[in-house]
Coordinates of C-alpha atoms and ligand atoms in Angstrom, one line a residue:
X1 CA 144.8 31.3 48.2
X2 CA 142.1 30.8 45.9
X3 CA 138.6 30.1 47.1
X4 CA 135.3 29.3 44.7
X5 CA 132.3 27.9 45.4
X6 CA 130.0 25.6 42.8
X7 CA 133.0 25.7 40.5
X8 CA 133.7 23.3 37.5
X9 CA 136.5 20.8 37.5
X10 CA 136.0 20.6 33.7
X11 CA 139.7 21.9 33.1
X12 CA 140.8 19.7 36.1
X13 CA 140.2 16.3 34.7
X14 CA 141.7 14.9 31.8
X15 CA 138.3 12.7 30.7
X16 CA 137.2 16.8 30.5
X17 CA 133.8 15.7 32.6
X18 CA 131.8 19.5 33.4
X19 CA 131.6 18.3 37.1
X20 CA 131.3 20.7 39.7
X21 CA 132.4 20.8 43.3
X22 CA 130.8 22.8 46.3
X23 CA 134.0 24.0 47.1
X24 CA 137.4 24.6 45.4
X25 CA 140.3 25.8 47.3
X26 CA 144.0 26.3 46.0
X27 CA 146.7 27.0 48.3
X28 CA 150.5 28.6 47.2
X29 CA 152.5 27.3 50.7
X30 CA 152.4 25.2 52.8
X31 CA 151.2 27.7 55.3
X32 CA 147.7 28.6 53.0
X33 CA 147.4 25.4 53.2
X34 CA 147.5 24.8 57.6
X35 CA 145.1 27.8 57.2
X36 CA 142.9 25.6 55.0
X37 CA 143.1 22.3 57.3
X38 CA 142.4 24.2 60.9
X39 CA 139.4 25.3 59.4
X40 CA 136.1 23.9 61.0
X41 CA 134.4 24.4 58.2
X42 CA 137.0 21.8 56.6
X43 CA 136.7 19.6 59.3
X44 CA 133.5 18.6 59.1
X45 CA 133.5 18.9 55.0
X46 CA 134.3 15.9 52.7
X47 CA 137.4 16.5 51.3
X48 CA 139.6 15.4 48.4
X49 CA 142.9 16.4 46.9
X50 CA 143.8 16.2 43.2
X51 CA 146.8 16.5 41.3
X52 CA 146.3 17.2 37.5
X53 CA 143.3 15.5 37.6
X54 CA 144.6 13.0 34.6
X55 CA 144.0 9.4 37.1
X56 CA 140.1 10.9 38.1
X57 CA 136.7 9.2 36.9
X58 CA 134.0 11.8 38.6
X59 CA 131.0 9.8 38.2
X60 CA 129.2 12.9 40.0
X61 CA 129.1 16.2 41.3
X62 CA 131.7 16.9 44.5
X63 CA 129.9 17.5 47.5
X64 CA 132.4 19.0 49.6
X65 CA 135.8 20.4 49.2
X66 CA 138.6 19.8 46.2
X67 CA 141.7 21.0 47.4
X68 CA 144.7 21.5 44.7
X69 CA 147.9 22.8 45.2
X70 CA 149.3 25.7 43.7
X71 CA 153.1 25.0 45.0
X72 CA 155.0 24.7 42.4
X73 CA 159.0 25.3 40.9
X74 CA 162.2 23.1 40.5
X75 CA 165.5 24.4 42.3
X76 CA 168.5 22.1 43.0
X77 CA 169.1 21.1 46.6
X78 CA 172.1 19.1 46.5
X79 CA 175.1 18.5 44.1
X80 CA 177.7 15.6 44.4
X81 CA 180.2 14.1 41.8
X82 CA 177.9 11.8 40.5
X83 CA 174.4 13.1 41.2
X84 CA 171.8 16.1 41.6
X85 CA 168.9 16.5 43.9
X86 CA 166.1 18.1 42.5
X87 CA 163.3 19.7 44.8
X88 CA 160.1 20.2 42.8
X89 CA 156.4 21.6 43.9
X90 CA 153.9 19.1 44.0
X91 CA 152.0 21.2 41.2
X92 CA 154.4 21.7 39.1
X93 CA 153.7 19.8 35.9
X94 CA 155.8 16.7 35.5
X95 CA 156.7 17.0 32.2
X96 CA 158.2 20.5 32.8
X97 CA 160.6 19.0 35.7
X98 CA 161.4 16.1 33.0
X99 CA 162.1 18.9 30.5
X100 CA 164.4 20.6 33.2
X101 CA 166.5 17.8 33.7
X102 CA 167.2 16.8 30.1
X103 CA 168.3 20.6 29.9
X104 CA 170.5 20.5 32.4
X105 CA 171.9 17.1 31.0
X106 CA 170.8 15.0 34.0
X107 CA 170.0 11.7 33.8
X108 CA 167.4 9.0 35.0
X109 CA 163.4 10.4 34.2
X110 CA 163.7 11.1 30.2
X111 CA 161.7 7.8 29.3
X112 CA 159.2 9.3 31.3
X113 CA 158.8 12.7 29.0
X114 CA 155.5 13.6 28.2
X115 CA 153.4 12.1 30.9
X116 CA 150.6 14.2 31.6
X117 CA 149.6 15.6 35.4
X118 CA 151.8 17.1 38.1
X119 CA 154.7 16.1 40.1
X120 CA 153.1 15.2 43.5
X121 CA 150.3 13.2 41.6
X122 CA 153.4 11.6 39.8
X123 CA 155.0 10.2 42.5
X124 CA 152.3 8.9 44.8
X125 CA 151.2 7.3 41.6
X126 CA 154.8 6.0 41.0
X127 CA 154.3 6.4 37.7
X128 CA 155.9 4.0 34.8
X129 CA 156.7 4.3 31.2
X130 CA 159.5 2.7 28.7
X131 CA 161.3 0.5 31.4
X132 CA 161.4 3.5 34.1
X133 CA 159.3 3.9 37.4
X134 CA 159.6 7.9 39.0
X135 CA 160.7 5.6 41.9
X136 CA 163.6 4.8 40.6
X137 CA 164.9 8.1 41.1
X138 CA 163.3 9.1 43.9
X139 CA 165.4 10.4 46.8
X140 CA 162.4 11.7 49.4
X141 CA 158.7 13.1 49.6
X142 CA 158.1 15.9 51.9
X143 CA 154.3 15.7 53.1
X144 CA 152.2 17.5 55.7
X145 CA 150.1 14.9 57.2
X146 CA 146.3 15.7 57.7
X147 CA 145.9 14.4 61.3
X148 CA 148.7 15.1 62.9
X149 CA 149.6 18.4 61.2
X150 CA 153.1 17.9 60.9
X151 CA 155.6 18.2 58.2
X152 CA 157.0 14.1 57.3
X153 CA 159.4 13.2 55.2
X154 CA 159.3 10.2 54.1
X155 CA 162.5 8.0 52.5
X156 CA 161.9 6.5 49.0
X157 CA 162.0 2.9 51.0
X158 CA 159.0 4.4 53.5
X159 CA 157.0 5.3 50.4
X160 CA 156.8 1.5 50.0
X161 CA 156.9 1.8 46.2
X162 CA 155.4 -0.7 44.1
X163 CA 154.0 -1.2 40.6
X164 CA 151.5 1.9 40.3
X165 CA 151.7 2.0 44.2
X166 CA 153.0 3.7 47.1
X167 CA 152.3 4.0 50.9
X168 CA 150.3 7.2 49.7
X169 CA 147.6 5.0 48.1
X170 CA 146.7 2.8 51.1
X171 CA 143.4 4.6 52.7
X172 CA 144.4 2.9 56.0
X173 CA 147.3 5.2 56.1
X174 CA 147.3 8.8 57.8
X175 CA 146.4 11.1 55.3
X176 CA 149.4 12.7 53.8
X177 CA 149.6 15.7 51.4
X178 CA 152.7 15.7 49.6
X179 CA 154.1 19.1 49.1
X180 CA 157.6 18.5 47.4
X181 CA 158.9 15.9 45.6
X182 CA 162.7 14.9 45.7
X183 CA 164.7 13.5 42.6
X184 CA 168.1 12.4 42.3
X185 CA 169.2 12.4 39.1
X186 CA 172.7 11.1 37.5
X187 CA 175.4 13.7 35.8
X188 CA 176.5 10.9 33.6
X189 CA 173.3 9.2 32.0
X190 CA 172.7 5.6 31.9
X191 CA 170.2 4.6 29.4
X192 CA 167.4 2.3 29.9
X193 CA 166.1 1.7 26.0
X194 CA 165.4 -2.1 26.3
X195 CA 162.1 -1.2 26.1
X196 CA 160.0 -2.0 23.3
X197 CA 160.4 -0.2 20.0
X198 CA 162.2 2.7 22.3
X199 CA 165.7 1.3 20.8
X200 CA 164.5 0.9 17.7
X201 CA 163.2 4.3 17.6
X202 CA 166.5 5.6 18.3
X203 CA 168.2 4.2 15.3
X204 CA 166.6 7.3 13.3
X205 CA 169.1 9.7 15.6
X206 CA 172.3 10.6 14.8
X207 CA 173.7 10.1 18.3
X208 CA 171.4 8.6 21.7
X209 CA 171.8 11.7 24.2
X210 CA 169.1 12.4 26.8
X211 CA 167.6 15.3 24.7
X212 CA 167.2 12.0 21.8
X213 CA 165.5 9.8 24.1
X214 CA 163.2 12.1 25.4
X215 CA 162.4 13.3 21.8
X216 CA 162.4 9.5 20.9
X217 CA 159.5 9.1 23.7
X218 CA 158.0 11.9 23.2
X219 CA 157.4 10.6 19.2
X220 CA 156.2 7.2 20.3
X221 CA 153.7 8.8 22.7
X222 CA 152.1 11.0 20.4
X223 CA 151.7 8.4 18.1
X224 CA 150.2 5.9 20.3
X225 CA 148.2 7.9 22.9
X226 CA 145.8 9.8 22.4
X227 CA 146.5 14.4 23.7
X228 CA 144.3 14.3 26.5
X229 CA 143.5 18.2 25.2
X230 CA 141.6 17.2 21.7
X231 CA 140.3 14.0 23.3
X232 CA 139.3 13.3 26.9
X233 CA 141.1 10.4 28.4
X234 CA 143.0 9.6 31.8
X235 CA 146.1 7.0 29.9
X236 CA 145.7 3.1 30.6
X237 CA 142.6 3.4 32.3
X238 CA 143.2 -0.4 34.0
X239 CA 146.8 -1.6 35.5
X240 CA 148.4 -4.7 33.9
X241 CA 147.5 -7.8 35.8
X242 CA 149.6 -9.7 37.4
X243 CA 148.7 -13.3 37.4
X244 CA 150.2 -16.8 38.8
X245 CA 152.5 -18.6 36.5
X246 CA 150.5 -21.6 36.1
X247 CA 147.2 -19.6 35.3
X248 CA 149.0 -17.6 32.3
X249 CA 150.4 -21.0 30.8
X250 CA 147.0 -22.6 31.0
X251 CA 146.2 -19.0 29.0
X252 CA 149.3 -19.7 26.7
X253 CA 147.8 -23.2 25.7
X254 CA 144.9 -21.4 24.4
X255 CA 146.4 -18.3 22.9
X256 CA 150.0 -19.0 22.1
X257 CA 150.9 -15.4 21.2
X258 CA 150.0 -14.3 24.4
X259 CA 152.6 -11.3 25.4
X260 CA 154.1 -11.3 28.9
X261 CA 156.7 -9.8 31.0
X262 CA 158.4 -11.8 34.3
X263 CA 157.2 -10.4 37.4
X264 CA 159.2 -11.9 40.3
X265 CA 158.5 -14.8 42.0
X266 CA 157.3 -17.2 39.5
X267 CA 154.8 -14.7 38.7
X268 CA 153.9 -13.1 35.4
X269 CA 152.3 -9.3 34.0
X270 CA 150.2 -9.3 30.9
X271 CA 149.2 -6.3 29.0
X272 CA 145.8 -5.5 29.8
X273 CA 145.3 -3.5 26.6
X274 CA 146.1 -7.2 24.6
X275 CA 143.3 -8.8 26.6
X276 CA 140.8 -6.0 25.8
X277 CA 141.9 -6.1 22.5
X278 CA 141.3 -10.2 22.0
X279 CA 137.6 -9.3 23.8
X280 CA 137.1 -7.2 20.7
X281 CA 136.9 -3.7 22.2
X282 CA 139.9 -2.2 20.5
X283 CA 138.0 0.7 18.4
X284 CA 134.8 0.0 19.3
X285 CA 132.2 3.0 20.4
X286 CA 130.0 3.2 22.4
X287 CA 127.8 6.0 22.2
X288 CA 129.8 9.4 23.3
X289 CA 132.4 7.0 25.0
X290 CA 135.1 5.4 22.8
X291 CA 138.4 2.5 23.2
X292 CA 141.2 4.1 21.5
X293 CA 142.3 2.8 18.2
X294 CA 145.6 2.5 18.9
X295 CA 145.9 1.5 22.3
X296 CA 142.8 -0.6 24.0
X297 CA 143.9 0.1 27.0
X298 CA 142.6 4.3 26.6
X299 CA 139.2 4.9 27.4
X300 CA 138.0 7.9 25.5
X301 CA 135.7 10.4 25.8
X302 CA 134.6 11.6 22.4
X303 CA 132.2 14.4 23.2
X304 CA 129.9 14.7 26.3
X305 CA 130.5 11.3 28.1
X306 CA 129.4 11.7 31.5
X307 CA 131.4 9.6 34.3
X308 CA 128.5 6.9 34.6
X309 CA 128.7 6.2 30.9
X310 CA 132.4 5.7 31.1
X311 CA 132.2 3.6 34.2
X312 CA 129.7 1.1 32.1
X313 CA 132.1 0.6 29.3
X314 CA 135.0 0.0 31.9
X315 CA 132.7 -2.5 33.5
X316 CA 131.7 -4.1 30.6
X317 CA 135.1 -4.3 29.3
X318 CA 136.1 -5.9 32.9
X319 CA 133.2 -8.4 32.5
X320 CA 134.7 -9.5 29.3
X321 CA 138.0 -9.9 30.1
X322 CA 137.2 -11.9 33.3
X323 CA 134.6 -14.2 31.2
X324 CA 137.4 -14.8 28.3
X325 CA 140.5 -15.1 30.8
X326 CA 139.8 -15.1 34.5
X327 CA 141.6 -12.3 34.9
X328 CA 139.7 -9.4 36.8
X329 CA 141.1 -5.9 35.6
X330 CA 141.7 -3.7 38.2
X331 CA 141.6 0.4 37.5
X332 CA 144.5 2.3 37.7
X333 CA 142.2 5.2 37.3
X334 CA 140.5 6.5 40.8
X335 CA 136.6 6.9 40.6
X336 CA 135.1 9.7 43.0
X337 CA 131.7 9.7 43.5
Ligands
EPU401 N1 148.9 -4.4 23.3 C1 148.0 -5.0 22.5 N2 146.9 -4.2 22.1 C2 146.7 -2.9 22.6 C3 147.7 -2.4 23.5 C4 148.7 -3.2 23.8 O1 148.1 -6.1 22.0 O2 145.7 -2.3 22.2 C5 150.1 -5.3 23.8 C6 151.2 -5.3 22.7 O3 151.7 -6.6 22.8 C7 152.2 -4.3 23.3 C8 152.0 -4.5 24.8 O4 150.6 -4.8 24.9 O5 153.5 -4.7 23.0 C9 152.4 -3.4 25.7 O6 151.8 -2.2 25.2 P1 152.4 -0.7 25.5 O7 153.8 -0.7 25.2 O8 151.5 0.3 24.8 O9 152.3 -0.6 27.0 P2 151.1 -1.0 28.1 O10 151.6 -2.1 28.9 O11 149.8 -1.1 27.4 C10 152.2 0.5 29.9 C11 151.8 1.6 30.9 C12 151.7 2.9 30.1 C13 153.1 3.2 29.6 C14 153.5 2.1 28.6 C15 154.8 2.3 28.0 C16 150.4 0.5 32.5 C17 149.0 0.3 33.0 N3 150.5 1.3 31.5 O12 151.2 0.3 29.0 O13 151.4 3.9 31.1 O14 153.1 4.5 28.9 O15 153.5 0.8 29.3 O16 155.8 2.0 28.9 O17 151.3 0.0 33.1 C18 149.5 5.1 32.1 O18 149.8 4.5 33.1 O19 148.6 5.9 32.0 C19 150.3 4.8 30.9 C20 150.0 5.3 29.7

């Protein structure tokens, strides 16, 4: 267990912000971590778990305790003719399970290559890239929940999966710390590539092979995001809205080149990162805080943004986009503080 007081989380957030907390405390098992929860001294603290700290926006110092797990590995639980379960520690880092499975030639998470933050953050996020959701493959969550201080597992249909949402995000929920994450992933691969420039990109290979499509992604990532390492940033900093069907055609009369994806139910998702774009942010600095070049929808941190300075060009941007389209942006990234 790993215990330090008035530490930085500076190489716990992706936005690089030289925060501190009061407490930071890092546990390797499960049972470091009953240790940890039993404590008064907890009990009475504020508390907050992180992940890989790549979906935070600390706007301040942490008063209290930031607890971070420590459990990581991948081992295989389960083998059938078709399929492999995968069991991986909540802090392992996602892309090194994604990296695992392509090795192993198993199929069903290579679009998402190269996403940064760990596995447990990864799946309460239920993160998305290329056409693929982490939901879609997977099988369970093991959790030890907070109040009752009990080991759950919960189903992929009890996670309650949604669009960069899961029964883990709802605050009215018992507080649950996931400790392992379950995947079940395909022996025989079946390509999802009808994202995009994803097929496109794959005309440059020889042959389309998990190891392609991962390299494929990994490409198209690198050239359209900015390495949270040489420039502080947390990915699309808002979700795509989701609006009514008749609100984005009385859009479409106004901007015919409008893109859009169906969303179910006579419903439609727009990429924020056009509307910020057509508000005129794209590229735009302001002061130590920039909107990436090549993706409007990446807030950046150019230097020695603080949190409050970030927050004001994320509300400015919102302001915009809800004056030009009615649409109100809502964050995908989590502000604490
Ligand atoms: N677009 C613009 N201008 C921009 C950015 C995007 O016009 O500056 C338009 C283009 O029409 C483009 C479309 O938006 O074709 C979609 O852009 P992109 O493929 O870059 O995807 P996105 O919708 O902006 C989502 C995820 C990303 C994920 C990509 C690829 C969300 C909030 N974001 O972005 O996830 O990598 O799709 O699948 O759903 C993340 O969550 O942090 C993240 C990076």
């Amino acid at each position: 267990m790993k215990i330090e007081e008035n530490y930085s989380l500076e190489k716990h957030n992706t936005f690089h912000l030289p925060v501190k907390t009061r407490w930071f405390m890092e546990y390797s098992s499960e049972e470091e971590l009953c240790n940890i929860l039993r404590d008064e001294y907890f009990q009475e603290s504020h508390s907050l778990h992180i992940g890989g700290g790549s979906n935070l926006l600390f706007i301040t110092d942490f008063n209290g305790i930031i607890l971070h797990s420590a459990i990581r590995g991948i081992s295989v639980c389960e083998e059938t003719e078709e399929s492999m379960v995968i069991r991986a520690g909540a802090a392992e880092l996602w892309d090194n399970v994604v990296c695992y499975a392509v090795e192993n030639g198993w199929g069903g998470i290579e679009n998402l290559s190269y996403i940064p933050g760990e596995t447990g953050g990864a799946a309460i996020q239920n993160i998305g890239a290329y056409g693929v959701e982490i939901k879609d493959c997977i099988e369970k969550i093991e959790t030890y929940n907070q109040l009752t201080r009990e080991k759950q597992i919960f189903s992929r249909e009890a996670c309650e999966y949604g669009y960069r949402y899961s029964y883990f995000k709802n605050e009215h929920h018992d507080p649950h710390i996931v400790t392992y994450v379950y995947l079940r992933l395909t022996k025989k691969p079946r390509f999802a590539l009808d994202y995009g420039h994803l097929a496109t990109r794959l005309q440059d290979y020889p042959e389309i092979t998990l190891s392609t499509v991962r390299d494929a992604v990994i490409r198209i990532r690198k050239e359209k995001l900015p390495k949270p390492e040489v420039l502080g940033n947390a990915g699309s900093f808002f979700t795509n809205p989701v609006i009514s069907r008749e609100q984005f055609e009385k859009i479409r009369n106004s901007y015919p080149q409008i893109p859009s994806y169906p969303a179910g139910d006579a419903r439609v998702k727009v990429p924020a990162g056009w509307l910020i774009e057509q508000c005129g942010f794209k590229g735009k600095t302001h002061g130590p805080v920039g909107i990436y070049e090549k993706q409007a929808l990446v807030i950046v941190n150019l230097g020695n943004a603080t949190g409050d300075e970030i927050a004001l060009v994320a509300k400015s941007i919102r302001m915009a986009v809800s004056e030009q389209f009615g649409i109100d942006l809502v964050s995908e990234v989590k502000y604490v503080g």
